[in-house]
GROMACS .gro file of C-alpha atoms in nm:
model
  217
    1UNK     CA    1  -0.122   1.045  -0.358
    2UNK     CA    2  -0.263   1.388  -0.280
    3UNK     CA    3  -0.221   1.348   0.096
    4UNK     CA    4   0.105   1.330   0.287
    5UNK     CA    5   0.263   0.984   0.271
    6UNK     CA    6   0.299   0.844   0.624
    7UNK     CA    7   0.595   0.613   0.675
    8UNK     CA    8   0.711   0.384   0.957
    9UNK     CA    9   1.080   0.289   0.954
   10UNK     CA   10   1.188  -0.043   1.105
   11UNK     CA   11   1.554  -0.127   1.169
   12UNK     CA   12   1.742  -0.251   1.473
   13UNK     CA   13   2.014   0.008   1.415
   14UNK     CA   14   1.904   0.347   1.555
   15UNK     CA   15   2.149   0.524   1.324
   16UNK     CA   16   1.982   0.368   1.020
   17UNK     CA   17   1.641   0.482   1.142
   18UNK     CA   18   1.776   0.833   1.199
   19UNK     CA   19   1.936   0.836   0.853
   20UNK     CA   20   1.611   0.731   0.685
   21UNK     CA   21   1.416   0.987   0.886
   22UNK     CA   22   1.648   1.260   0.761
   23UNK     CA   23   1.623   1.152   0.398
   24UNK     CA   24   1.246   1.107   0.391
   25UNK     CA   25   1.186   1.415   0.605
   26UNK     CA   26   1.346   1.627   0.335
   27UNK     CA   27   1.049   1.557   0.106
   28UNK     CA   28   0.755   1.793   0.162
   29UNK     CA   29   0.497   1.520   0.095
   30UNK     CA   30   0.644   1.247   0.320
   31UNK     CA   31   0.628   1.221   0.699
   32UNK     CA   32   0.799   0.955   0.911
   33UNK     CA   33   0.532   0.898   1.175
   34UNK     CA   34   0.716   0.632   1.372
   35UNK     CA   35   1.008   0.393   1.391
   36UNK     CA   36   1.078   0.059   1.555
   37UNK     CA   37   1.381  -0.156   1.635
   38UNK     CA   38   1.216  -0.499   1.622
   39UNK     CA   39   0.925  -0.672   1.454
   40UNK     CA   40   0.686  -0.668   1.748
   41UNK     CA   41   0.726  -0.293   1.789
   42UNK     CA   42   0.682  -0.254   1.413
   43UNK     CA   43   0.336  -0.413   1.424
   44UNK     CA   44   0.241  -0.191   1.718
   45UNK     CA   45   0.364   0.117   1.531
   46UNK     CA   46   0.155   0.024   1.227
   47UNK     CA   47  -0.158  -0.020   1.439
   48UNK     CA   48  -0.095   0.310   1.617
   49UNK     CA   49   0.011   0.533   1.328
   50UNK     CA   50  -0.167   0.372   1.029
   51UNK     CA   51   0.112   0.448   0.780
   52UNK     CA   52   0.088   0.413   0.405
   53UNK     CA   53   0.434   0.254   0.379
   54UNK     CA   54   0.658   0.051   0.612
   55UNK     CA   55   1.031   0.026   0.538
   56UNK     CA   56   1.120  -0.309   0.696
   57UNK     CA   57   1.460  -0.450   0.784
   58UNK     CA   58   1.455  -0.831   0.790
   59UNK     CA   59   1.732  -0.930   1.027
   60UNK     CA   60   1.647  -0.809   1.376
   61UNK     CA   61   1.663  -0.965   1.723
   62UNK     CA   62   1.340  -1.091   1.878
   63UNK     CA   63   1.061  -1.082   1.622
   64UNK     CA   64   1.232  -1.057   1.284
   65UNK     CA   65   1.119  -0.859   0.983
   66UNK     CA   66   0.976  -1.159   0.799
   67UNK     CA   67   0.742  -1.245   1.087
   68UNK     CA   68   0.646  -0.879   1.124
   69UNK     CA   69   0.568  -0.856   0.751
   70UNK     CA   70   0.339  -1.159   0.777
   71UNK     CA   71   0.156  -1.005   1.074
   72UNK     CA   72   0.121  -0.664   0.910
   73UNK     CA   73  -0.009  -0.819   0.585
   74UNK     CA   74  -0.298  -0.969   0.783
   75UNK     CA   75  -0.406  -0.635   0.932
   76UNK     CA   76  -0.715  -0.456   0.797
   77UNK     CA   77  -0.615  -0.197   0.535
   78UNK     CA   78  -0.255  -0.313   0.561
   79UNK     CA   79   0.012  -0.066   0.445
   80UNK     CA   80   0.266  -0.141   0.174
   81UNK     CA   81   0.567  -0.315   0.329
   82UNK     CA   82   0.894  -0.254   0.145
   83UNK     CA   83   1.184  -0.470   0.256
   84UNK     CA   84   1.519  -0.303   0.322
   85UNK     CA   85   1.811  -0.531   0.242
   86UNK     CA   86   2.181  -0.540   0.167
   87UNK     CA   87   2.084  -0.802  -0.097
   88UNK     CA   88   2.298  -1.071   0.064
   89UNK     CA   89   1.995  -1.272   0.179
   90UNK     CA   90   1.795  -1.352  -0.133
   91UNK     CA   91   1.597  -1.631   0.030
   92UNK     CA   92   1.485  -1.403   0.314
   93UNK     CA   93   1.373  -1.138   0.067
   94UNK     CA   94   1.187  -1.393  -0.143
   95UNK     CA   95   1.005  -1.526   0.165
   96UNK     CA   96   0.909  -1.171   0.264
   97UNK     CA   97   0.768  -1.100  -0.082
   98UNK     CA   98   0.569  -1.421  -0.069
   99UNK     CA   99   0.444  -1.318   0.275
  100UNK     CA  100   0.295  -0.999   0.133
  101UNK     CA  101   0.572  -0.740   0.102
  102UNK     CA  102   0.521  -0.496  -0.187
  103UNK     CA  103   0.884  -0.498  -0.294
  104UNK     CA  104   1.234  -0.436  -0.170
  105UNK     CA  105   1.505  -0.174  -0.172
  106UNK     CA  106   1.876  -0.207  -0.106
  107UNK     CA  107   1.995   0.006   0.184
  108UNK     CA  108   2.241   0.183  -0.045
  109UNK     CA  109   1.959   0.325  -0.262
  110UNK     CA  110   2.039   0.694  -0.337
  111UNK     CA  111   1.827   0.938  -0.133
  112UNK     CA  112   1.642   1.083  -0.432
  113UNK     CA  113   1.555   0.733  -0.555
  114UNK     CA  114   1.442   0.625  -0.208
  115UNK     CA  115   1.199   0.916  -0.187
  116UNK     CA  116   1.054   0.840  -0.530
  117UNK     CA  117   1.016   0.470  -0.458
  118UNK     CA  118   0.838   0.536  -0.130
  119UNK     CA  119   0.587   0.744  -0.327
  120UNK     CA  120   0.550   0.458  -0.576
  121UNK     CA  121   0.479   0.211  -0.295
  122UNK     CA  122   0.227   0.448  -0.136
  123UNK     CA  123   0.040   0.462  -0.466
  124UNK     CA  124   0.000   0.085  -0.455
  125UNK     CA  125   0.259   0.000  -0.716
  126UNK     CA  126   0.530  -0.264  -0.711
  127UNK     CA  127   0.879  -0.171  -0.592
  128UNK     CA  128   1.051  -0.458  -0.770
  129UNK     CA  129   1.218  -0.464  -1.109
  130UNK     CA  130   1.191  -0.765  -1.342
  131UNK     CA  131   1.570  -0.800  -1.316
  132UNK     CA  132   1.553  -0.822  -0.937
  133UNK     CA  133   1.269  -1.073  -0.960
  134UNK     CA  134   1.477  -1.293  -1.189
  135UNK     CA  135   1.768  -1.285  -0.944
  136UNK     CA  136   1.542  -1.378  -0.655
  137UNK     CA  137   1.378  -1.663  -0.844
  138UNK     CA  138   1.718  -1.792  -0.958
  139UNK     CA  139   1.814  -1.820  -0.592
  140UNK     CA  140   1.504  -2.019  -0.503
  141UNK     CA  141   1.474  -2.397  -0.500
  142UNK     CA  142   1.293  -2.607  -0.759
  143UNK     CA  143   0.990  -2.656  -0.536
  144UNK     CA  144   0.870  -2.300  -0.596
  145UNK     CA  145   0.904  -2.342  -0.972
  146UNK     CA  146   0.699  -2.660  -0.967
  147UNK     CA  147   0.423  -2.500  -0.759
  148UNK     CA  148   0.415  -2.199  -0.992
  149UNK     CA  149   0.386  -2.415  -1.302
  150UNK     CA  150   0.101  -2.610  -1.146
  151UNK     CA  151  -0.075  -2.287  -1.044
  152UNK     CA  152  -0.068  -2.127  -1.388
  153UNK     CA  153  -0.224  -2.436  -1.546
  154UNK     CA  154  -0.547  -2.330  -1.377
  155UNK     CA  155  -0.546  -2.000  -1.568
  156UNK     CA  156  -0.696  -1.932  -1.908
  157UNK     CA  157  -0.465  -1.846  -2.197
  158UNK     CA  158  -0.553  -1.477  -2.165
  159UNK     CA  159  -0.494  -1.478  -1.790
  160UNK     CA  160  -0.150  -1.631  -1.848
  161UNK     CA  161  -0.073  -1.355  -2.099
  162UNK     CA  162  -0.177  -1.092  -1.846
  163UNK     CA  163   0.029  -1.266  -1.575
  164UNK     CA  164   0.331  -1.259  -1.806
  165UNK     CA  165   0.285  -0.883  -1.840
  166UNK     CA  166   0.278  -0.844  -1.463
  167UNK     CA  167   0.599  -1.046  -1.441
  168UNK     CA  168   0.758  -0.819  -1.700
  169UNK     CA  169   0.685  -0.522  -1.475
  170UNK     CA  170   0.422  -0.370  -1.704
  171UNK     CA  171   0.137  -0.149  -1.587
  172UNK     CA  172  -0.222  -0.234  -1.677
  173UNK     CA  173  -0.208   0.021  -1.958
  174UNK     CA  174   0.113  -0.133  -2.098
  175UNK     CA  175  -0.033  -0.484  -2.078
  176UNK     CA  176  -0.336  -0.354  -2.265
  177UNK     CA  177  -0.114  -0.217  -2.541
  178UNK     CA  178   0.067  -0.547  -2.568
  179UNK     CA  179  -0.251  -0.755  -2.585
  180UNK     CA  180  -0.473  -0.499  -2.766
  181UNK     CA  181  -0.711  -0.476  -2.469
  182UNK     CA  182  -0.854  -0.178  -2.285
  183UNK     CA  183  -0.700  -0.087  -1.951
  184UNK     CA  184  -1.032  -0.160  -1.778
  185UNK     CA  185  -1.042  -0.507  -1.931
  186UNK     CA  186  -0.685  -0.575  -1.819
  187UNK     CA  187  -0.773  -0.460  -1.467
  188UNK     CA  188  -1.049  -0.720  -1.458
  189UNK     CA  189  -0.814  -0.993  -1.575
  190UNK     CA  190  -0.555  -0.890  -1.316
  191UNK     CA  191  -0.810  -0.907  -1.035
  192UNK     CA  192  -0.931  -1.252  -1.141
  193UNK     CA  193  -0.576  -1.378  -1.183
  194UNK     CA  194  -0.473  -1.261  -0.835
  195UNK     CA  195  -0.776  -1.438  -0.687
  196UNK     CA  196  -0.709  -1.763  -0.874
  197UNK     CA  197  -0.343  -1.762  -0.771
  198UNK     CA  198  -0.430  -1.655  -0.414
  199UNK     CA  199  -0.189  -1.362  -0.444
  200UNK     CA  200  -0.216  -1.060  -0.216
  201UNK     CA  201  -0.053  -0.825  -0.467
  202UNK     CA  202   0.116  -0.791  -0.807
  203UNK     CA  203   0.459  -0.868  -0.660
  204UNK     CA  204   0.353  -1.219  -0.562
  205UNK     CA  205   0.189  -1.271  -0.901
  206UNK     CA  206   0.500  -1.143  -1.078
  207UNK     CA  207   0.720  -1.388  -0.891
  208UNK     CA  208   0.491  -1.674  -0.995
  209UNK     CA  209   0.517  -1.557  -1.356
  210UNK     CA  210   0.896  -1.571  -1.334
  211UNK     CA  211   0.902  -1.907  -1.158
  212UNK     CA  212   0.664  -2.051  -1.417
  213UNK     CA  213   0.881  -1.923  -1.702
  214UNK     CA  214   0.618  -1.693  -1.854
  215UNK     CA  215   0.818  -1.371  -1.867
  216UNK     CA  216   1.002  -1.215  -2.158
  217UNK     CA  217   1.235  -0.985  -1.962
   0.00000   0.00000   0.00000
């Protein structure tokens, strides 16, 4: 992004918010425009400050991070919500991703990596590795796998190939190289696939690809 990346930090621990403010504030192109200690305040902060990225803790008193993520995802021009986790609550993270979160980060992420990943999220890209997706899907129940397999049956063969590329964490250009298609053509397939699967973003589509067993990584 050419403009400054606006970030809202959400965590019920003030010290965590302060720590994240310090880290992100060290980057010349990132500004923490607000913080919140519960989900209700997080939604208000998003409406007030219109950030590009929200760093969202999940376990908070009152309105939790999962509910807040669902509410934010329904807002017009919703920002990217990146879940902050200690990775001891796989099911909570998986539910947040299905609710519209753009990815997740562990709270122990090194400062330089955190800054880079916030920029990635602001650019509209997924903050979720194929390895992390596999771990999340492995922790899910069989119901999600069955739903995913039923959903992909509605896709064409080419759309399933494109979905597999999304699940493998590939960009449109990389999917094009794999399938010998132009990037513009892949973009069209991605858009149609997201609509057919009723996915809000590539993260949700990638999880379906993993649950349906389409991925190679």
